[in-house]
Coordinates of C-alpha atoms in Angstrom, one line a residue:
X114 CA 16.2 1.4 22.1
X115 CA 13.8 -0.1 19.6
X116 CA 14.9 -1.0 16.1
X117 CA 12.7 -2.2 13.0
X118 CA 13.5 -5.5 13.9
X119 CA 12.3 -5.6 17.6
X120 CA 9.5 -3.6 17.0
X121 CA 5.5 -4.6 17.0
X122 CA 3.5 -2.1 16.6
X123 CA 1.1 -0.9 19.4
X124 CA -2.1 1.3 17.5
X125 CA -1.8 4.1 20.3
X126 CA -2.2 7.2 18.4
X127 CA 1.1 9.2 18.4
X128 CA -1.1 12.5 16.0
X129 CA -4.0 13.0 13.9
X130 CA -3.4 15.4 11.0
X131 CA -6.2 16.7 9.0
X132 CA -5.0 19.4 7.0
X133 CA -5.9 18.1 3.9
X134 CA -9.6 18.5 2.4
X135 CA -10.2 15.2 0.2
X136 CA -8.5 11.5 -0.1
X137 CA -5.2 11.0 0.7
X138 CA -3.4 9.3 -2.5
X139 CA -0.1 8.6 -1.1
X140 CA 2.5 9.1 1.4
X141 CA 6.1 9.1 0.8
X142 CA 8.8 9.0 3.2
X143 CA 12.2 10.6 2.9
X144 CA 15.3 9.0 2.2
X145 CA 17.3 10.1 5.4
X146 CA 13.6 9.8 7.6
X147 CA 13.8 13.6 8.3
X148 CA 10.8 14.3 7.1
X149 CA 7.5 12.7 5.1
X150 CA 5.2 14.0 2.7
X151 CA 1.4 13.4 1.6
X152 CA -0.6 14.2 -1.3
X153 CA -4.3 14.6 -2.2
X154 CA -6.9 14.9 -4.1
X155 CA -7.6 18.3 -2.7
X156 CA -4.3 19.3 -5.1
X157 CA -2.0 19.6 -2.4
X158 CA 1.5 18.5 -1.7
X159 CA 2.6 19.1 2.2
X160 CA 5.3 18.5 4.2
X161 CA 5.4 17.2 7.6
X162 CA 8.5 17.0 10.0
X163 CA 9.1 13.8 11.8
X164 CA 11.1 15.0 14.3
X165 CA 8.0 17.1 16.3
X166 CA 6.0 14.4 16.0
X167 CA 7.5 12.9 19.2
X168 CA 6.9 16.1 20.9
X169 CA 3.7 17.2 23.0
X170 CA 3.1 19.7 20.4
X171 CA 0.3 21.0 17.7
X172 CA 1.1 19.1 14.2
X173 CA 1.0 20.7 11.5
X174 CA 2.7 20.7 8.3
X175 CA 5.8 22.7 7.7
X176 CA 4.9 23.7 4.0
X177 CA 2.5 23.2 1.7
X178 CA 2.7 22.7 -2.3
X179 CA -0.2 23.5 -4.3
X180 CA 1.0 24.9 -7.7
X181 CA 0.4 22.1 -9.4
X182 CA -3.3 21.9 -10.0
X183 CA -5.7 18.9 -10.4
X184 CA -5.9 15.8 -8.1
X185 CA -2.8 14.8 -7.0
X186 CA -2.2 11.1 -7.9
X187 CA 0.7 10.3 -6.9
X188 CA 4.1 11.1 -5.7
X189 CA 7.8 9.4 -5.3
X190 CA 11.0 11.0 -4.0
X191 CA 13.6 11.3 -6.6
X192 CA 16.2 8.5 -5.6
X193 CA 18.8 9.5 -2.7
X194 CA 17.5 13.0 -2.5
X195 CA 15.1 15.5 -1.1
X196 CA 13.5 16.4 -4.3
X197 CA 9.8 15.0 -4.6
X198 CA 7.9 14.1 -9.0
X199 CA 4.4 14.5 -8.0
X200 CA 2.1 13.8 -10.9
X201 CA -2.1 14.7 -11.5
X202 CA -4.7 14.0 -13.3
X203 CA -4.4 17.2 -15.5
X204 CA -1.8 15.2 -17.4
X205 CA 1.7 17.3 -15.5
X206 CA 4.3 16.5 -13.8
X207 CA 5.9 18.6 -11.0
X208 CA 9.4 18.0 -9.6
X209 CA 10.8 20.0 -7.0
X210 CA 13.4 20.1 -4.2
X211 CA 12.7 20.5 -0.3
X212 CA 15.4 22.3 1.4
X213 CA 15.0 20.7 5.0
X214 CA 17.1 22.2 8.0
X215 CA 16.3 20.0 10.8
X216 CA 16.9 23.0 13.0
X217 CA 14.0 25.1 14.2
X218 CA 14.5 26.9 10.6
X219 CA 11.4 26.3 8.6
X220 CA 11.6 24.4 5.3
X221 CA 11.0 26.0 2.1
X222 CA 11.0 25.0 -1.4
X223 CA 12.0 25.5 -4.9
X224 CA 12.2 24.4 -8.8
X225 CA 16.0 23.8 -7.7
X226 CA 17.9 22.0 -10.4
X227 CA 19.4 18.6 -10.0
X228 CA 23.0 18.0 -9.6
X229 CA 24.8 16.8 -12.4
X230 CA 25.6 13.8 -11.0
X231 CA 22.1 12.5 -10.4
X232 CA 21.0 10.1 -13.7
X233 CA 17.6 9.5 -12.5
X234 CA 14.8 8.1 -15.0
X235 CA 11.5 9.1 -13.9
X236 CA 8.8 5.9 -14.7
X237 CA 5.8 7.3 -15.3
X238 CA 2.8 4.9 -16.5
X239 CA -0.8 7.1 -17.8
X240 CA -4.8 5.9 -18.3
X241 CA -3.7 5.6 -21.8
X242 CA -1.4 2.7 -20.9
X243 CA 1.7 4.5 -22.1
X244 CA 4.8 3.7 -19.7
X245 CA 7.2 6.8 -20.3
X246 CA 10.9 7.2 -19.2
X247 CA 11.1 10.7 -18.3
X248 CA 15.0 12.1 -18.2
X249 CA 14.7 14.7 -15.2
X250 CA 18.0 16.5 -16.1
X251 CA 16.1 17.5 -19.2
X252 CA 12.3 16.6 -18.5
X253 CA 12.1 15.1 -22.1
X254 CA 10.9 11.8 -22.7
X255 CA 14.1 9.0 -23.0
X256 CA 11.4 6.1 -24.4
X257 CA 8.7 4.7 -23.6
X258 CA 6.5 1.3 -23.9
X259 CA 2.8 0.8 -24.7
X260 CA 1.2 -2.2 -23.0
X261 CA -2.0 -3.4 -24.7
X262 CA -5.4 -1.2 -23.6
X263 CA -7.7 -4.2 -23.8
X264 CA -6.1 -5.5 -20.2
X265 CA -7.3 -2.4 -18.6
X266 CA -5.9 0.5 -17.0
X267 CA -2.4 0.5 -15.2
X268 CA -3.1 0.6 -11.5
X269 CA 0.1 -0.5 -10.2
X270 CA 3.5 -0.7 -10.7
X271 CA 7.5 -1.8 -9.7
X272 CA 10.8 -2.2 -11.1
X273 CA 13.5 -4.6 -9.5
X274 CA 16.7 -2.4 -8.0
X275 CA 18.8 -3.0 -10.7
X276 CA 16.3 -1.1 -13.0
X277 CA 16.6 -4.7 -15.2
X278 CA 12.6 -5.3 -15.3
X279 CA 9.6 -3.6 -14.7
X280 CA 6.1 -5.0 -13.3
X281 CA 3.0 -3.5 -14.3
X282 CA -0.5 -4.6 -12.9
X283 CA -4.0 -3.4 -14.5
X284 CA -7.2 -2.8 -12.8
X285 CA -8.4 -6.1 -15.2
X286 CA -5.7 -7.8 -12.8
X287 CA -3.0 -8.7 -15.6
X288 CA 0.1 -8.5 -15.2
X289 CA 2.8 -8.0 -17.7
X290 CA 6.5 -7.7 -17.4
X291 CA 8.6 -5.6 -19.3
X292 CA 12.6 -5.9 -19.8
X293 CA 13.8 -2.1 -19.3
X294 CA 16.9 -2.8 -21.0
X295 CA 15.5 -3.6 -24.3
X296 CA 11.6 -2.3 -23.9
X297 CA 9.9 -5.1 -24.3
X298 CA 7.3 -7.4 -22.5
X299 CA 8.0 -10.4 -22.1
X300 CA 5.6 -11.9 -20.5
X301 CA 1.7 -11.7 -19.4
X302 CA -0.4 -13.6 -16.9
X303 CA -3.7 -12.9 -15.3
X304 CA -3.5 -13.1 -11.0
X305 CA -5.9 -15.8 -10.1
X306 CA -8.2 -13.2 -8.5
X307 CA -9.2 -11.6 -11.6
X308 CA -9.6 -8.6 -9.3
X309 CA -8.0 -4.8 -9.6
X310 CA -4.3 -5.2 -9.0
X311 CA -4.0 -2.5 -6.1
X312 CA -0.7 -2.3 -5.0
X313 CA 3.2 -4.0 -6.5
X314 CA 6.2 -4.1 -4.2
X315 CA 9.5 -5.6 -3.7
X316 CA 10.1 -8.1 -1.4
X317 CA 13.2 -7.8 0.2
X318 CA 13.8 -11.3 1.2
X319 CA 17.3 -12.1 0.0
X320 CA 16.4 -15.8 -0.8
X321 CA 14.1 -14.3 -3.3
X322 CA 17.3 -12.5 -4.9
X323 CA 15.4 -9.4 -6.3
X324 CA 12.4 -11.5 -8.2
X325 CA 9.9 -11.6 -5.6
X326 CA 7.0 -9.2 -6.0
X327 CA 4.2 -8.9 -2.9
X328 CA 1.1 -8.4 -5.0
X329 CA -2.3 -6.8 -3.2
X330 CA -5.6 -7.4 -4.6
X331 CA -9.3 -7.9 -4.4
X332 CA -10.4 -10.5 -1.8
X333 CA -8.7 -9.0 1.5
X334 CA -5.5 -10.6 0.1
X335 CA -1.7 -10.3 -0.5
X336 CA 0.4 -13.1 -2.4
X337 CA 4.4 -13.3 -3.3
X338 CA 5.3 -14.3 -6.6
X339 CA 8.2 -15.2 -7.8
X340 CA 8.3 -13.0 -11.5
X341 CA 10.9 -15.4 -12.9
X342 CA 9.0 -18.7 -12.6
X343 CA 5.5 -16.8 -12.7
X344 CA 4.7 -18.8 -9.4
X345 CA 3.3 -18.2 -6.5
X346 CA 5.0 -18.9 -3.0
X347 CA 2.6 -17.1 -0.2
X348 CA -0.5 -15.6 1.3
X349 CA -1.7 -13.6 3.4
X350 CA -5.2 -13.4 3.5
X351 CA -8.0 -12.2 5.4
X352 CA -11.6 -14.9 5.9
X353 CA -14.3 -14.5 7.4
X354 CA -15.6 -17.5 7.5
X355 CA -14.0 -21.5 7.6
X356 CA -10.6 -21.1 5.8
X357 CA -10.5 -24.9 4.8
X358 CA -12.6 -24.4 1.7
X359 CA -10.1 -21.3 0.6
X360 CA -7.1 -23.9 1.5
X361 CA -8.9 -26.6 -0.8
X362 CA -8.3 -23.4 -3.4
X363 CA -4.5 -22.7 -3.1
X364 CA -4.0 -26.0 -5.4
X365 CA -5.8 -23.8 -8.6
X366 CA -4.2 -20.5 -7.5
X367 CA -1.8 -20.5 -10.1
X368 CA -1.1 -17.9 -13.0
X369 CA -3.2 -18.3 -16.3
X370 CA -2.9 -16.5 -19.5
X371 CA -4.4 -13.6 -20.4
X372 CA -7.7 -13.7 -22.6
X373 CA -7.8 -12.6 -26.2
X374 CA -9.4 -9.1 -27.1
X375 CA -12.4 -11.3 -28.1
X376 CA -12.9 -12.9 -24.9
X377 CA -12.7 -9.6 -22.7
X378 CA -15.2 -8.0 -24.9
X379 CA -17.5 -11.5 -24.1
X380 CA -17.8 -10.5 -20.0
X381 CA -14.7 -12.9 -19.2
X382 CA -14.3 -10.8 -16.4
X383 CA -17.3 -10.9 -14.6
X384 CA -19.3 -8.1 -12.2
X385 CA -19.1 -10.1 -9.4
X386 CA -14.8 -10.7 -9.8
X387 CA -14.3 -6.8 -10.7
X388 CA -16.8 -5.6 -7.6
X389 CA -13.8 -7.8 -5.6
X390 CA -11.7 -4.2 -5.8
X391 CA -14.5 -3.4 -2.8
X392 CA -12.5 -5.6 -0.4
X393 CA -9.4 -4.6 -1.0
X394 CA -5.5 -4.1 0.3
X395 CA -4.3 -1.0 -0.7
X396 CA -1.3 -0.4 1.1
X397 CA 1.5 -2.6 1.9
X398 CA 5.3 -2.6 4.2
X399 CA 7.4 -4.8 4.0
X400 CA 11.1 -3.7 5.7
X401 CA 13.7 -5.8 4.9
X402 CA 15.8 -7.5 7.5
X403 CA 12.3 -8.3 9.6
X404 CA 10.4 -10.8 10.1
X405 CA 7.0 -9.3 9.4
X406 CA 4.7 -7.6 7.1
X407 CA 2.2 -4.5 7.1
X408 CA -1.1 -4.2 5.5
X409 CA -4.1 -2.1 5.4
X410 CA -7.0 -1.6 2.9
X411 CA -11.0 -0.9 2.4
X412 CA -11.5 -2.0 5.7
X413 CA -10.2 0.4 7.6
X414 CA -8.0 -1.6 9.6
X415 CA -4.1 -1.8 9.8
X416 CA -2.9 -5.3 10.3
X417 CA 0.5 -6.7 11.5
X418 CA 1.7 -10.3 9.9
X419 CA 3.9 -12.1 11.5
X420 CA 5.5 -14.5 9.2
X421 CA 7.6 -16.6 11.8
X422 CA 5.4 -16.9 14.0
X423 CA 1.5 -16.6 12.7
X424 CA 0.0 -16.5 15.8
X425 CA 2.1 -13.5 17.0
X426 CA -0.1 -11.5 13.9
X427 CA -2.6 -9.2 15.0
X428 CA -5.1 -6.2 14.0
X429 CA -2.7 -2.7 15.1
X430 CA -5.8 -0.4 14.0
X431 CA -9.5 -0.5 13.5
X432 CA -10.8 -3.4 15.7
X433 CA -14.2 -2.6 16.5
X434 CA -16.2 -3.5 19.9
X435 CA -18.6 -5.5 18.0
X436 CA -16.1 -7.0 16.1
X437 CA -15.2 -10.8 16.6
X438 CA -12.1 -12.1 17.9
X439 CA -9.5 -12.8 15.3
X440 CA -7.4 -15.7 15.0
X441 CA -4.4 -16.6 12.8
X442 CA -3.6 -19.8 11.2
X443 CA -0.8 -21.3 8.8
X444 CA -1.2 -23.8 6.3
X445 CA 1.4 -25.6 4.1
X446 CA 0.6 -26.6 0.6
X447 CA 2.5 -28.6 -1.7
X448 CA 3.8 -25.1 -3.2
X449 CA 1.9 -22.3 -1.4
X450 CA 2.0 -21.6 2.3
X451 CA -0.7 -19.5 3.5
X452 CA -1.6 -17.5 6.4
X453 CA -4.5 -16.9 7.3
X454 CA -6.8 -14.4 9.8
X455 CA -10.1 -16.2 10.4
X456 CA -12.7 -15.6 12.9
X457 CA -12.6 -17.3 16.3
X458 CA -15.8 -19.1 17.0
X459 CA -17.3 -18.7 20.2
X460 CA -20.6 -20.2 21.0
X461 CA -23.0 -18.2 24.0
X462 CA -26.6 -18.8 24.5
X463 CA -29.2 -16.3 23.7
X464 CA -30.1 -16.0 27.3
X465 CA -27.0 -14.8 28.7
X466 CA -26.6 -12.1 26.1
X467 CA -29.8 -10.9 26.2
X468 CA -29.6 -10.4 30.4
X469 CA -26.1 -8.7 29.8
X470 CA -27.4 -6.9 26.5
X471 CA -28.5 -3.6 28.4
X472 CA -25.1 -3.2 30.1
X473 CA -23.1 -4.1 27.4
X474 CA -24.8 -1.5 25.6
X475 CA -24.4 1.5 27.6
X476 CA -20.4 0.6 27.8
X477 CA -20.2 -0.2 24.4
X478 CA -21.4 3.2 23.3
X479 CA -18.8 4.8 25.5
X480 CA -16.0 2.6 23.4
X481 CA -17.3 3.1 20.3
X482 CA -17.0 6.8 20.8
X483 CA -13.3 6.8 21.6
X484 CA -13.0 4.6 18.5
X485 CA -14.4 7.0 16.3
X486 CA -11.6 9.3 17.1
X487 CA -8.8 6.2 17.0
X488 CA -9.5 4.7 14.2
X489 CA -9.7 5.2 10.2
X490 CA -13.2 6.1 9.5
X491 CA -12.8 5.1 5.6
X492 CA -10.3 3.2 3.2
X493 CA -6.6 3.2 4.3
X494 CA -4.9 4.3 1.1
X495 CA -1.3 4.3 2.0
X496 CA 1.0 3.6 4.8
X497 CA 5.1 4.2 5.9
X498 CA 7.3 3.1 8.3
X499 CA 9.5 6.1 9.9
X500 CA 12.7 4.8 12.2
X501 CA 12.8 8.9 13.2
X502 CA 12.4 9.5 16.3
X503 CA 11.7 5.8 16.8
X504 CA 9.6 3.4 14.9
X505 CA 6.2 4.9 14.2
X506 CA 3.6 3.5 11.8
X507 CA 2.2 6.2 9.1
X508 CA -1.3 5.9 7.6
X509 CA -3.1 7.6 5.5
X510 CA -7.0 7.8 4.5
X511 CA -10.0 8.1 1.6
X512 CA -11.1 10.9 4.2
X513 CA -8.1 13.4 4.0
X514 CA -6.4 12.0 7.5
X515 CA -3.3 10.8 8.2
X516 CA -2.9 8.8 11.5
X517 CA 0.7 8.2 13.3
X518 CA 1.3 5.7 15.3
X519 CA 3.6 3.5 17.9

């Protein structure tokens, strides 16, 4: 039996579900793993059952929700329940309730109202960058924050578990944090990347007792920062070339203030820093009680992290044939320690490939063509981790298809 803790995933392709007809936004998993649910840009809300996904079967989604209009955006389950606040770029918000039966019984779907015991405040942030507190007993607006329009739009945000703080990052890549209990900010720092701030997430490491915060951004990267001491403990980051230069780097990878009105309207953020949204990671796992971390992005691959043991990290999805070999390095800083995937250099004379180039060829083209229907074929937007049946890897696409995995 394979729990969260033993498991690595594999990449072989469990189901490929391409019911929806644009971008998949996100992908949000249920609280009791019965069931998961994805949304679109194609307006769409459905419902897919985890349980048949084990089976030999035709997957398809058990219902689909499409009363909403617009693009969907995005999409949380209310906490501890089966209800689902899915929100779209027409400016509403829809809230309702899936009434699951595991049992053969389909699933259907209503505008049921919430018990009276649930005291859930829906966060909602908007391009205006207005941060509302929506009560969903009565769907009216509790308070709400303002954070300043100069540092860009909101592209990202958290809240520790208590509901003490919340953690907002812009596409400028600042980051301010607000105190929930008295609505405030109280404090603003720019990520050294300068780069669109694409995804926020607890980490659930107990030594870093509720402030840690894995931050994904531009450059292939994802770092942990401590929100208390605004300082910066990890990386994980993806290079190409000779990491030693971008280890030479970790000693100015620190958090700066953020630039006066003035200065942002003088280019401080420059074309070539803002195009670094390109190479992006925009999804991110992190389960608690494990020893590893899950990442995916604009490159269409899906990449495990092993943060014991480096060398154990490897690419789960999206290695292409032509594609070099990886390799994974650790390096310890005097207050960062990074990991890194760099390429493995392998030196072969001309000659020799250019005798095997014909044959290579003719097998290559047979691989590639399997590939094409294994792997992501555009950006990974989202990904989840379901324990039901067993531990299976969820990802979603720019292209409308959602991949599942073991």
């Amino acid at each position: 039996f394979r729990t969260l803790q033993s498991w690595k995933p594999e990449g072989t392709l469990v189901a490929h579900l391409a019911e929806h007809k644009a971008s998949i936004t996100r992908i949000c998993l249920a609280p009791d793993h019965s069931f998961f649910a994805s949304c679109s840009d194609d307006g769409s809300v459905k419902i897919w059952d985890c349980a048949r996904l084990e089976r030999n079967v035709t997957n398809r989604s058990r219902l689909t929700y499409q009363k909403q209009g617009g693009r969907i955006k995005c999409m949380t389950f209310i906490e501890n329940t089966h209800s689902i606040a899915s929100a779209s770029d027409n400016g509403s918000i829809h809230i309702f309730r899936v009434e699951f039966k595991p049992v053969s019984t389909i699933p259907k779907y209503d505008n049921g109202n919430l018990t009276a015991e649930s005291h859930s405040m829906l966060l909602v942030a908007t391009t205006g960058s207005n941060i509302y507190a929506i009560d969903i007993r009565t769907m009216s607006i509790a308070w709400q924050m303002k954070n300043k329009s100069s540092f860009g739009v909101i592209t990202a945000m958290v809240a520790d578990r208590r509901h003490t703080w919340l953690l907002i990052g812009t596409s400028r890549g600042i980051l301010t944090l607000f105190d929930l209990r008295f609505h405030l900010p109280l404090r603003t720092w720019v990520h050294p990347s300068k780069s669109r701030i694409s995804r926020l997430v607890l980490h659930p490491s107990p030594v870093g007792r509720g402030r840690w915060v894995l931050i994904s951004t531009g450059r292939n990267e994802v770092s942990v920062w401590d929100v208390e001491r605004l300082e910066c403990s990890e990386i994980y980051a993806v290079r190409s070339n000779d990491s030693r230069a971008f280890v030479h780097a970790l000693q100015q990878y620190k958090a700066t203030d953020p630039p006066t009105d003035n200065e942002i309207l003088q280019a401080a953020f420059t074309a070539t820093e803002t195009n670094l949204s390109d190479s992006s990671i925009r999804a991110i796992m992190c389960p608690a009680d494990c020893h590893y971390l899950i990442t995916a992005g604009t490159d269409r691959k899906i990449r495990y992290w092993d943060y014991q043991n480096v060398e154990n990290s490897s690419v789960v999805l999206g290695q292409e044939p032509e594609d070099p070999k990886q390799r994974y390095v650790f390096h310890k800083g005097e207050s960062i320690v990074a990991r890194i995937e760099t390429t493995a250099v392998t030196t072969t004379s001309k000659r020799s490939s250019s005798r095997s180039g014909s044959s290579a060829a003719a097998g290559n083209t047979l691989i590639q063509q399997r590939m094409l229907l294994h792997n992501h074929l555009d950006a990974i937007n989202d990904l989840q981790i379901t324990e039901v049946p067993y531990p299976m890897l969820i990802s979603g696409d720019r292209d409308g298809v959602i991949k599942v995995l073991t």
